[in-house]
Amino acid sequence: MIASTRANLVTLITAPTVWAVHFLVCYVAAATHCAKAMADARVFTGAEWPDITLARFVIAAATVVALAAIALSSRQAWGHWAHGDAEPPYDDATFDDRQQFLGFATILLCGLSFVGVIFVALPALFIGDCR
Amino acid sequence: MQSALDPGGHEAREVASLFWVMLAGAGLVWSAVMGLAVYATRIRPDPHEEKVGHRLILWGGVAFPVVVLAGLLLYGLPLMTTLREPGEGLRIDVSGEQFWFRVTYRPKDGAPVASANEIRMPVGERVEFALTAPDVIHSFWIPSLGGKVDMIPGRENRLVLKAERPGSYRGVCAEFCGASHALMAFTVVAMEKPDFDAWLARQSAPPIEDAGAATGKELFVNNGCGACHRVSGTEAKGEVGPDLTRFGERGTVGAGLLPNTRDNVVRFIRETDALKPRVKMPAYPALSIEDTAAIAAYLGSLK
Ligand SMILES: [Cu+2]
């Protein structure tokens, strides 16, 4: 995330880190919400299941923030990568090659993380209560 | 009788169709990859242009898996909601214990009914199972009716199943729980709703006493079996082992171990731990075969 004019290992792992944190937030939000709601309701036959609207909002917000952060990270990485017209592999021991390598790898990881965040959030689209 | 691919209930049917769809998808992907491998090694082994390679990676390596996985996810996720609709009134508590299943029917109106190692349920109605365990983790699985759910000490897990076809299904413990884990099974009898209601109504009355089994009953009581076993309407009130009130109705003895015949019950009482390692019931080798047979006759008469 950390805006940086240069690509480095931190910019490289920003997107996967966002993905991991997003996963944690979603998981904890749903788990704590339902643990509390179920303890309160002690529902069973016939009774309604507590809904998870609140957790769904948290998940939706976390997803928007995470996707935005990943988009920013990829835009920054684009800047590190897309200068000159060199093609991969960037394996010379030069500053430029290192920057291009890191930038390109970051973009790929951003793509993966973007899809990952969406897949993590999808269940909240379908599941509306604590069953 | 016990196959997830031979569904007898709503949940199992959904899961089975999910499996077939996945299998077909996996088959297509596998064929495509194998086809490519043959193409690349046999049909055109010489190198391709770099642009072609890039395109293959982009479409075959990125776009294709994303689309396929998203499709599968969007197909599979909605299943989770339909699979988890609430029950329609009858709740059955099942407790997994080393190495048998304690069963308590809790009809919406009416007193609870205790049983063991056999579950009867009405066809066409969503039945709610409350799953617990007092000792170690077990797992409750009736492959023909639905997916498995763990039975975890200190927790109550729920499972809703709807049988659609009357018949007899086998259920098992699906989580290793000790020496006799593999000998821990139960029978599920799915009955037409009116039959089931009549059966359940009958359960609240004590079993009919069979005059010919009086000796067996006396031996059962005198040997202290009642310390662990309950037979409703008698002084046997133990809660440690399976309720034997309607043992004669069960198809098996020893939690799915052997068919419920008099000989097998005699064997079970006299060689319990040989038949079922680490079982929580003492064997009674000192009981004579005649006496044990009389007890077995008594237990078999309990209906
Ligand atoms: Cu087991």
Short mmCIF file of C-alpha atoms and ligand atoms in Angstrom, two decimals:
data_model
loop_
_atom_site.label_atom_id
_atom_site.label_comp_id
_atom_site.label_asym_id
_atom_site.label_seq_id
_atom_site.Cartn_x
_atom_site.Cartn_y
_atom_site.Cartn_z
CA MET A 1 0.00 0.00 0.00
CA ILE A 2 2.49 2.42 1.39
CA ALA A 3 2.81 4.81 -1.53
CA SER A 4 6.24 4.32 -2.89
CA THR A 5 7.96 5.68 -5.92
CA ARG A 6 9.95 2.50 -6.07
CA ALA A 7 8.84 -1.07 -6.18
CA ASN A 8 10.05 -3.16 -3.27
CA LEU A 9 9.08 -6.29 -1.37
CA VAL A 10 6.47 -4.40 0.64
CA THR A 11 4.67 -3.09 -2.42
CA LEU A 12 4.89 -6.61 -3.82
CA ILE A 13 2.95 -8.21 -0.97
CA THR A 14 0.47 -5.41 -0.39
CA ALA A 15 -2.34 -6.99 -2.38
CA PRO A 16 -2.05 -10.50 -0.90
CA THR A 17 -1.91 -8.92 2.55
CA VAL A 18 -5.09 -6.98 1.86
CA TRP A 19 -6.69 -10.23 0.70
CA ALA A 20 -5.65 -12.01 3.92
CA VAL A 21 -6.88 -9.19 6.16
CA HIS A 22 -10.14 -9.01 4.24
CA PHE A 23 -10.62 -12.73 4.77
CA LEU A 24 -9.98 -12.36 8.48
CA VAL A 25 -12.39 -9.44 8.80
CA CYS A 26 -15.17 -11.32 6.99
CA TYR A 27 -14.64 -14.47 8.99
CA VAL A 28 -14.47 -12.78 12.37
CA ALA A 29 -17.42 -10.51 11.58
CA ALA A 30 -19.69 -13.43 10.71
CA ALA A 31 -18.42 -15.69 13.48
CA THR A 32 -18.72 -13.22 16.35
CA HIS A 33 -22.03 -11.88 15.08
CA CYS A 34 -23.55 -15.37 14.95
CA ALA A 35 -21.98 -16.58 18.17
CA LYS A 36 -23.63 -13.70 20.00
CA ALA A 37 -26.93 -13.85 18.16
CA MET A 38 -27.26 -17.60 18.67
CA ALA A 39 -26.41 -17.36 22.35
CA ASP A 40 -29.11 -14.73 22.72
CA ALA A 41 -31.71 -16.55 20.70
CA ARG A 42 -31.07 -20.23 21.52
CA VAL A 43 -33.26 -20.84 18.53
CA PHE A 44 -34.46 -24.15 17.42
CA THR A 45 -37.42 -25.77 15.77
CA GLY A 46 -39.87 -23.27 14.41
CA ALA A 47 -37.93 -20.26 15.58
CA GLU A 48 -36.32 -17.87 13.16
CA TRP A 49 -32.59 -17.95 12.67
CA PRO A 50 -30.88 -14.71 13.60
CA ASP A 51 -30.05 -12.79 10.46
CA ILE A 52 -26.58 -11.54 9.65
CA THR A 53 -27.45 -8.23 8.05
CA LEU A 54 -24.94 -6.38 10.20
CA ALA A 55 -22.15 -8.80 9.33
CA ARG A 56 -23.10 -8.55 5.66
CA PHE A 57 -22.71 -4.78 5.77
CA VAL A 58 -19.33 -5.14 7.41
CA ILE A 59 -18.32 -7.64 4.73
CA ALA A 60 -19.60 -5.40 1.95
CA ALA A 61 -17.69 -2.41 3.32
CA ALA A 62 -14.52 -4.45 3.85
CA THR A 63 -14.81 -5.74 0.29
CA VAL A 64 -15.13 -2.27 -1.21
CA VAL A 65 -12.14 -1.04 0.81
CA ALA A 66 -10.06 -4.10 -0.06
CA LEU A 67 -10.82 -3.91 -3.79
CA ALA A 68 -10.00 -0.20 -3.80
CA ALA A 69 -6.71 -0.81 -2.01
CA ILE A 70 -5.79 -3.54 -4.46
CA ALA A 71 -6.70 -1.30 -7.40
CA LEU A 72 -4.47 1.45 -6.00
CA SER A 73 -1.65 -1.00 -5.48
CA SER A 74 -1.93 -2.22 -9.04
CA ARG A 75 -2.00 1.32 -10.41
CA GLN A 76 1.19 2.07 -8.55
CA ALA A 77 2.77 -1.16 -9.76
CA TRP A 78 1.77 -0.27 -13.28
CA GLY A 79 3.89 2.84 -12.92
CA HIS A 80 6.85 0.77 -11.77
CA TRP A 81 6.50 -1.62 -14.62
CA ALA A 82 5.25 0.16 -17.70
CA HIS A 83 8.12 2.27 -18.77
CA GLY A 84 10.25 1.36 -21.68
CA ASP A 85 9.21 -1.54 -23.85
CA ALA A 86 11.23 -4.34 -22.31
CA GLU A 87 9.56 -7.77 -22.30
CA PRO A 88 9.87 -10.34 -19.52
CA PRO A 89 11.95 -11.99 -18.23
CA TYR A 90 13.46 -9.12 -16.31
CA ASP A 91 16.45 -11.00 -15.09
CA ASP A 92 19.40 -8.69 -15.56
CA ALA A 93 21.13 -7.41 -12.44
CA THR A 94 20.09 -3.83 -13.12
CA PHE A 95 17.92 -1.39 -11.25
CA ASP A 96 15.49 -1.13 -14.14
CA ASP A 97 15.05 -4.86 -14.46
CA ARG A 98 14.46 -5.23 -10.75
CA GLN A 99 11.80 -2.50 -10.83
CA GLN A 100 10.11 -4.02 -13.84
CA PHE A 101 10.22 -7.49 -12.36
CA LEU A 102 8.71 -6.33 -9.08
CA GLY A 103 6.14 -4.15 -10.82
CA PHE A 104 5.01 -6.91 -13.13
CA ALA A 105 4.85 -9.51 -10.34
CA THR A 106 2.86 -7.09 -8.21
CA ILE A 107 0.32 -6.60 -10.98
CA LEU A 108 -0.14 -10.34 -11.30
CA LEU A 109 -0.57 -10.69 -7.54
CA CYS A 110 -3.06 -7.83 -7.58
CA GLY A 111 -5.14 -9.67 -10.15
CA LEU A 112 -5.09 -12.82 -8.08
CA SER A 113 -5.94 -10.98 -4.87
CA PHE A 114 -8.76 -9.08 -6.56
CA VAL A 115 -10.43 -12.30 -7.63
CA GLY A 116 -9.65 -13.83 -4.22
CA VAL A 117 -11.38 -11.01 -2.35
CA ILE A 118 -14.47 -11.33 -4.53
CA PHE A 119 -14.63 -15.10 -4.01
CA VAL A 120 -14.28 -14.63 -0.26
CA ALA A 121 -17.13 -12.13 -0.20
CA LEU A 122 -19.51 -14.10 -2.44
CA PRO A 123 -21.06 -16.33 0.26
CA ALA A 124 -22.34 -13.22 2.05
CA LEU A 125 -24.34 -12.49 -1.08
CA PHE A 126 -26.27 -15.74 -0.75
CA ILE A 127 -26.40 -16.46 2.94
CA GLY A 128 -28.57 -14.20 5.02
CA ASP A 129 -28.71 -15.82 8.43
CA CYS A 130 -26.75 -17.84 10.96
CA ARG A 131 -27.65 -21.34 9.76
CA MET B 1 -28.28 -48.87 1.16
CA GLN B 2 -25.40 -46.60 2.05
CA SER B 3 -24.30 -44.53 -0.89
CA ALA B 4 -24.16 -40.80 -1.40
CA LEU B 5 -24.73 -41.49 -5.10
CA ASP B 6 -27.99 -43.29 -4.44
CA PRO B 7 -29.88 -40.44 -2.79
CA GLY B 8 -33.07 -41.09 -0.88
CA GLY B 9 -33.52 -37.58 0.36
CA HIS B 10 -33.56 -33.97 -0.72
CA GLU B 11 -30.16 -32.96 0.66
CA ALA B 12 -28.39 -36.01 -0.72
CA ARG B 13 -29.97 -35.46 -4.13
CA GLU B 14 -28.69 -31.89 -4.29
CA VAL B 15 -25.24 -32.98 -3.21
CA ALA B 16 -25.23 -35.86 -5.69
CA SER B 17 -26.17 -33.58 -8.59
CA LEU B 18 -23.49 -31.13 -7.47
CA PHE B 19 -21.04 -34.02 -7.59
CA TRP B 20 -22.07 -35.05 -11.10
CA VAL B 21 -21.86 -31.49 -12.41
CA MET B 22 -18.40 -31.11 -10.86
CA LEU B 23 -17.34 -34.47 -12.24
CA ALA B 24 -18.47 -33.54 -15.73
CA GLY B 25 -16.64 -30.21 -15.46
CA ALA B 26 -13.50 -31.89 -14.19
CA GLY B 27 -13.76 -34.42 -17.01
CA LEU B 28 -13.92 -31.65 -19.60
CA VAL B 29 -10.93 -29.81 -18.15
CA TRP B 30 -8.97 -33.03 -17.89
CA SER B 31 -9.71 -33.95 -21.50
CA ALA B 32 -8.75 -30.49 -22.69
CA VAL B 33 -5.44 -30.60 -20.83
CA MET B 34 -4.69 -34.10 -22.06
CA GLY B 35 -5.63 -33.04 -25.57
CA LEU B 36 -3.22 -30.14 -25.36
CA ALA B 37 -0.49 -32.41 -24.05
CA VAL B 38 -0.96 -34.79 -26.96
CA TYR B 39 -1.01 -31.85 -29.37
CA ALA B 40 2.17 -30.38 -27.93
CA THR B 41 4.11 -33.64 -27.80
CA ARG B 42 2.80 -35.59 -30.82
CA ILE B 43 0.93 -33.45 -33.28
CA ARG B 44 3.01 -30.27 -33.34
CA PRO B 45 6.08 -30.74 -31.19
CA ASP B 46 8.01 -27.81 -32.67
CA PRO B 47 7.97 -24.46 -30.87
CA HIS B 48 5.14 -21.98 -31.39
CA GLU B 49 5.41 -18.26 -31.78
CA GLU B 50 5.84 -16.38 -28.55
CA LYS B 51 2.63 -14.45 -29.07
CA VAL B 52 0.67 -17.68 -29.22
CA GLY B 53 2.23 -18.80 -25.96
CA HIS B 54 1.33 -15.54 -24.26
CA ARG B 55 -2.19 -15.77 -25.47
CA LEU B 56 -2.47 -19.34 -24.25
CA ILE B 57 -1.29 -18.32 -20.81
CA LEU B 58 -3.67 -15.38 -20.66
CA TRP B 59 -6.76 -17.23 -21.83
CA GLY B 60 -6.05 -20.78 -20.75
CA GLY B 61 -4.16 -19.98 -17.58
CA VAL B 62 -5.95 -16.91 -16.27
CA ALA B 63 -9.31 -16.20 -17.87
CA PHE B 64 -10.50 -19.80 -18.14
CA PRO B 65 -9.90 -20.85 -14.52
CA VAL B 66 -11.37 -17.60 -13.17
CA VAL B 67 -14.53 -18.07 -15.20
CA VAL B 68 -14.85 -21.77 -14.39
CA LEU B 69 -14.24 -21.29 -10.66
CA ALA B 70 -16.61 -18.34 -10.49
CA GLY B 71 -19.24 -20.41 -12.29
CA LEU B 72 -18.84 -23.34 -9.91
CA LEU B 73 -18.96 -21.04 -6.91
CA LEU B 74 -22.07 -19.28 -8.14
CA TYR B 75 -23.67 -22.66 -8.80
CA GLY B 76 -22.63 -24.20 -5.47
CA LEU B 77 -23.22 -21.36 -3.02
CA PRO B 78 -26.99 -21.01 -3.43
CA LEU B 79 -27.19 -24.72 -2.55
CA MET B 80 -26.07 -23.85 0.95
CA THR B 81 -29.25 -21.93 1.62
CA THR B 82 -31.64 -24.54 0.26
CA LEU B 83 -29.80 -27.25 2.14
CA ARG B 84 -30.32 -25.45 5.38
CA GLU B 85 -33.95 -24.69 5.61
CA PRO B 86 -35.38 -25.12 9.11
CA GLY B 87 -37.16 -28.26 10.21
CA GLU B 88 -40.90 -28.71 10.19
CA GLY B 89 -41.62 -29.70 13.76
CA LEU B 90 -39.96 -32.96 14.69
CA ARG B 91 -36.59 -32.67 16.31
CA ILE B 92 -34.40 -35.64 17.05
CA ASP B 93 -31.49 -35.35 19.46
CA VAL B 94 -28.65 -37.68 18.61
CA SER B 95 -25.65 -38.05 20.84
CA GLY B 96 -22.61 -39.91 19.58
CA GLU B 97 -21.04 -41.93 22.38
CA GLN B 98 -18.24 -44.47 22.30
CA PHE B 99 -19.46 -46.51 20.33
CA TRP B 100 -23.17 -46.08 19.81
CA PHE B 101 -25.83 -43.45 19.18
CA ARG B 102 -28.25 -42.19 21.81
CA VAL B 103 -31.47 -41.04 20.18
CA THR B 104 -34.21 -38.87 21.69
CA TYR B 105 -37.29 -37.90 19.71
CA ARG B 106 -38.72 -34.53 20.63
CA PRO B 107 -42.04 -34.14 18.90
CA LYS B 108 -43.43 -30.61 18.90
CA ASP B 109 -46.24 -31.63 21.17
CA GLY B 110 -45.75 -34.68 23.31
CA ALA B 111 -43.22 -36.17 25.65
CA PRO B 112 -39.68 -37.04 24.51
CA VAL B 113 -39.08 -40.63 23.48
CA ALA B 114 -35.74 -42.34 24.14
CA SER B 115 -34.16 -44.88 21.83
CA ALA B 116 -30.78 -45.84 20.43
CA ASN B 117 -28.92 -46.99 17.35
CA GLU B 118 -31.91 -46.64 15.12
CA ILE B 119 -33.65 -43.54 13.85
CA ARG B 120 -37.11 -43.48 12.42
CA MET B 121 -38.28 -40.46 10.50
CA PRO B 122 -41.26 -39.49 8.41
CA VAL B 123 -40.92 -39.21 4.63
CA GLY B 124 -41.53 -35.81 3.06
CA GLU B 125 -40.88 -33.74 6.17
CA ARG B 126 -37.79 -31.78 7.11
CA VAL B 127 -36.54 -33.23 10.37
CA GLU B 128 -34.13 -31.32 12.54
CA PHE B 129 -31.28 -33.21 14.16
CA ALA B 130 -29.50 -31.77 17.20
CA LEU B 131 -26.09 -33.42 17.34
CA THR B 132 -23.92 -33.64 20.44
CA ALA B 133 -21.26 -35.84 21.99
CA PRO B 134 -20.31 -36.32 25.64
CA ASP B 135 -16.87 -37.88 25.18
CA VAL B 136 -14.90 -37.35 21.97
CA ILE B 137 -15.67 -36.03 18.50
CA HIS B 138 -17.94 -38.22 16.43
CA SER B 139 -19.64 -37.46 13.17
CA PHE B 140 -23.16 -38.14 12.02
CA TRP B 141 -23.51 -39.27 8.45
CA ILE B 142 -26.36 -40.84 6.53
CA PRO B 143 -24.88 -40.87 3.03
CA SER B 144 -28.17 -41.56 1.28
CA LEU B 145 -29.90 -38.67 3.01
CA GLY B 146 -27.35 -35.89 3.27
CA GLY B 147 -23.94 -34.61 4.18
CA LYS B 148 -22.16 -35.35 7.42
CA VAL B 149 -22.05 -33.12 10.47
CA ASP B 150 -19.61 -33.49 13.34
CA MET B 151 -20.76 -34.20 16.88
CA ILE B 152 -18.51 -32.14 19.11
CA PRO B 153 -18.33 -32.20 22.91
CA GLY B 154 -19.69 -28.94 24.33
CA ARG B 155 -21.48 -27.98 21.14
CA GLU B 156 -24.84 -28.62 19.59
CA ASN B 157 -24.69 -28.88 15.83
CA ARG B 158 -27.79 -28.93 13.72
CA LEU B 159 -28.65 -30.77 10.59
CA VAL B 160 -31.91 -30.81 8.71
CA LEU B 161 -32.72 -33.82 6.55
CA LYS B 162 -35.69 -34.67 4.43
CA ALA B 163 -36.19 -38.25 3.34
CA GLU B 164 -38.06 -38.59 0.09
CA ARG B 165 -38.17 -42.32 -0.41
CA PRO B 166 -39.41 -44.70 2.30
CA GLY B 167 -36.89 -47.35 3.13
CA SER B 168 -34.02 -48.30 5.30
CA TYR B 169 -30.73 -46.43 5.12
CA ARG B 170 -27.46 -46.96 6.90
CA GLY B 171 -25.76 -44.21 8.86
CA VAL B 172 -22.28 -44.23 10.33
CA CYS B 173 -19.94 -42.42 12.62
CA ALA B 174 -17.64 -40.61 10.20
CA GLU B 175 -14.97 -39.33 12.54
CA PHE B 176 -12.44 -41.63 14.17
CA CYS B 177 -13.47 -41.91 17.81
CA GLY B 178 -11.61 -44.91 19.22
CA ALA B 179 -10.98 -48.62 18.87
CA SER B 180 -14.50 -49.53 17.76
CA HIS B 181 -15.13 -46.51 15.58
CA ALA B 182 -15.64 -48.72 12.54
CA LEU B 183 -18.27 -50.67 14.48
CA MET B 184 -20.41 -47.65 15.22
CA ALA B 185 -23.33 -47.44 12.84
CA PHE B 186 -27.07 -47.04 12.90
CA THR B 187 -30.12 -47.68 10.81
CA VAL B 188 -32.47 -45.03 9.54
CA VAL B 189 -35.99 -46.11 8.75
CA ALA B 190 -37.89 -43.60 6.65
CA MET B 191 -41.60 -44.24 7.04
CA GLU B 192 -44.74 -42.78 5.51
CA LYS B 193 -45.95 -39.95 7.69
CA PRO B 194 -49.10 -41.66 9.09
CA ASP B 195 -47.11 -44.81 9.91
CA PHE B 196 -44.48 -42.75 11.61
CA ASP B 197 -46.99 -40.78 13.66
CA ALA B 198 -48.67 -43.99 14.77
CA TRP B 199 -45.30 -45.51 15.63
CA LEU B 200 -44.22 -42.48 17.64
CA ALA B 201 -47.52 -42.38 19.51
CA ARG B 202 -47.02 -45.99 20.49
CA GLN B 203 -43.57 -45.24 21.91
CA SER B 204 -44.85 -43.32 24.91
CA ALA B 205 -46.48 -46.49 26.29
CA PRO B 206 -44.28 -49.11 27.97
CA PRO B 207 -43.52 -52.18 25.84
CA ILE B 208 -45.91 -55.07 25.95
CA GLU B 209 -44.84 -57.65 28.52
CA ASP B 210 -44.40 -61.09 27.03
CA ALA B 211 -45.40 -63.63 29.68
CA GLY B 212 -43.02 -66.22 28.21
CA ALA B 213 -40.07 -63.91 28.79
CA ALA B 214 -40.50 -63.54 32.55
CA THR B 215 -37.38 -65.58 33.38
CA GLY B 216 -35.33 -63.46 31.05
CA LYS B 217 -36.67 -60.30 32.60
CA GLU B 218 -35.78 -61.55 36.07
CA LEU B 219 -32.26 -62.44 34.96
CA PHE B 220 -31.91 -59.05 33.28
CA VAL B 221 -32.82 -57.31 36.52
CA ASN B 222 -30.84 -59.62 38.83
CA ASN B 223 -27.64 -59.29 36.83
CA GLY B 224 -27.68 -55.54 37.18
CA CYS B 225 -28.19 -54.75 33.52
CA GLY B 226 -30.66 -52.09 34.63
CA ALA B 227 -27.85 -50.08 36.16
CA CYS B 228 -26.86 -49.05 32.66
CA HIS B 229 -29.92 -49.78 30.54
CA ARG B 230 -33.42 -48.45 30.68
CA VAL B 231 -36.51 -50.43 29.83
CA SER B 232 -39.50 -48.18 30.22
CA GLY B 233 -42.11 -49.48 32.65
CA THR B 234 -39.60 -51.58 34.61
CA GLU B 235 -37.13 -50.87 37.37
CA ALA B 236 -34.31 -50.77 34.79
CA LYS B 237 -33.56 -47.08 34.66
CA GLY B 238 -29.89 -46.87 33.74
CA GLU B 239 -28.74 -44.09 31.45
CA VAL B 240 -25.19 -45.20 30.72
CA GLY B 241 -25.97 -47.51 27.81
CA PRO B 242 -28.55 -47.69 25.04
CA ASP B 243 -32.23 -47.58 25.95
CA LEU B 244 -33.57 -51.09 25.41
CA THR B 245 -37.29 -50.31 25.73
CA ARG B 246 -37.98 -51.44 22.18
CA PHE B 247 -34.86 -53.41 21.47
CA GLY B 248 -36.93 -56.10 19.71
CA GLU B 249 -37.82 -53.60 16.98
CA ARG B 250 -34.22 -52.90 16.11
CA GLY B 251 -32.59 -54.53 13.14
CA THR B 252 -29.15 -54.81 14.69
CA VAL B 253 -27.42 -55.40 18.00
CA GLY B 254 -24.39 -53.41 19.11
CA ALA B 255 -24.86 -50.27 16.99
CA GLY B 256 -24.97 -51.91 13.60
CA LEU B 257 -22.53 -54.63 14.63
CA LEU B 258 -24.60 -57.76 13.96
CA PRO B 259 -28.13 -58.60 12.83
CA ASN B 260 -30.49 -58.66 15.78
CA THR B 261 -30.97 -62.41 16.20
CA ARG B 262 -31.14 -64.27 19.48
CA ASP B 263 -27.78 -65.96 18.89
CA ASN B 264 -26.09 -62.67 18.13
CA VAL B 265 -27.51 -61.03 21.24
CA VAL B 266 -26.21 -63.95 23.32
CA ARG B 267 -22.80 -63.51 21.75
CA PHE B 268 -22.90 -59.78 22.31
CA ILE B 269 -23.67 -60.19 26.03
CA ARG B 270 -21.08 -62.91 26.65
CA GLU B 271 -18.21 -61.69 24.42
CA THR B 272 -18.92 -57.98 24.30
CA ASP B 273 -15.32 -56.76 24.27
CA ALA B 274 -14.17 -59.45 21.86
CA LEU B 275 -16.79 -58.37 19.36
CA LYS B 276 -16.33 -54.69 20.03
CA PRO B 277 -12.90 -53.65 21.33
CA ARG B 278 -12.92 -51.08 24.17
CA VAL B 279 -16.68 -51.22 24.44
CA LYS B 280 -18.10 -49.52 27.55
CA MET B 281 -20.17 -52.54 28.52
CA PRO B 282 -18.67 -55.41 30.55
CA ALA B 283 -18.86 -58.87 29.01
CA TYR B 284 -20.77 -61.53 30.91
CA PRO B 285 -18.92 -64.78 30.15
CA ALA B 286 -19.98 -66.15 33.55
CA LEU B 287 -23.63 -66.13 32.57
CA SER B 288 -24.67 -69.55 31.28
CA ILE B 289 -25.71 -69.81 27.67
CA GLU B 290 -29.24 -70.78 28.74
CA ASP B 291 -29.58 -67.77 31.01
CA THR B 292 -28.17 -65.46 28.41
CA ALA B 293 -30.54 -66.89 25.83
CA ALA B 294 -33.43 -66.20 28.20
CA ILE B 295 -32.27 -62.58 28.55
CA ALA B 296 -31.92 -62.34 24.78
CA ALA B 297 -35.45 -63.71 24.39
CA TYR B 298 -36.72 -61.12 26.83
CA LEU B 299 -34.94 -58.28 25.04
CA GLY B 300 -36.16 -59.56 21.69
CA SER B 301 -39.73 -59.54 22.96
CA LEU B 302 -39.58 -55.84 23.80
CA LYS B 303 -41.56 -54.16 21.05
CU CU C 1 -16.55 -42.85 15.37
#
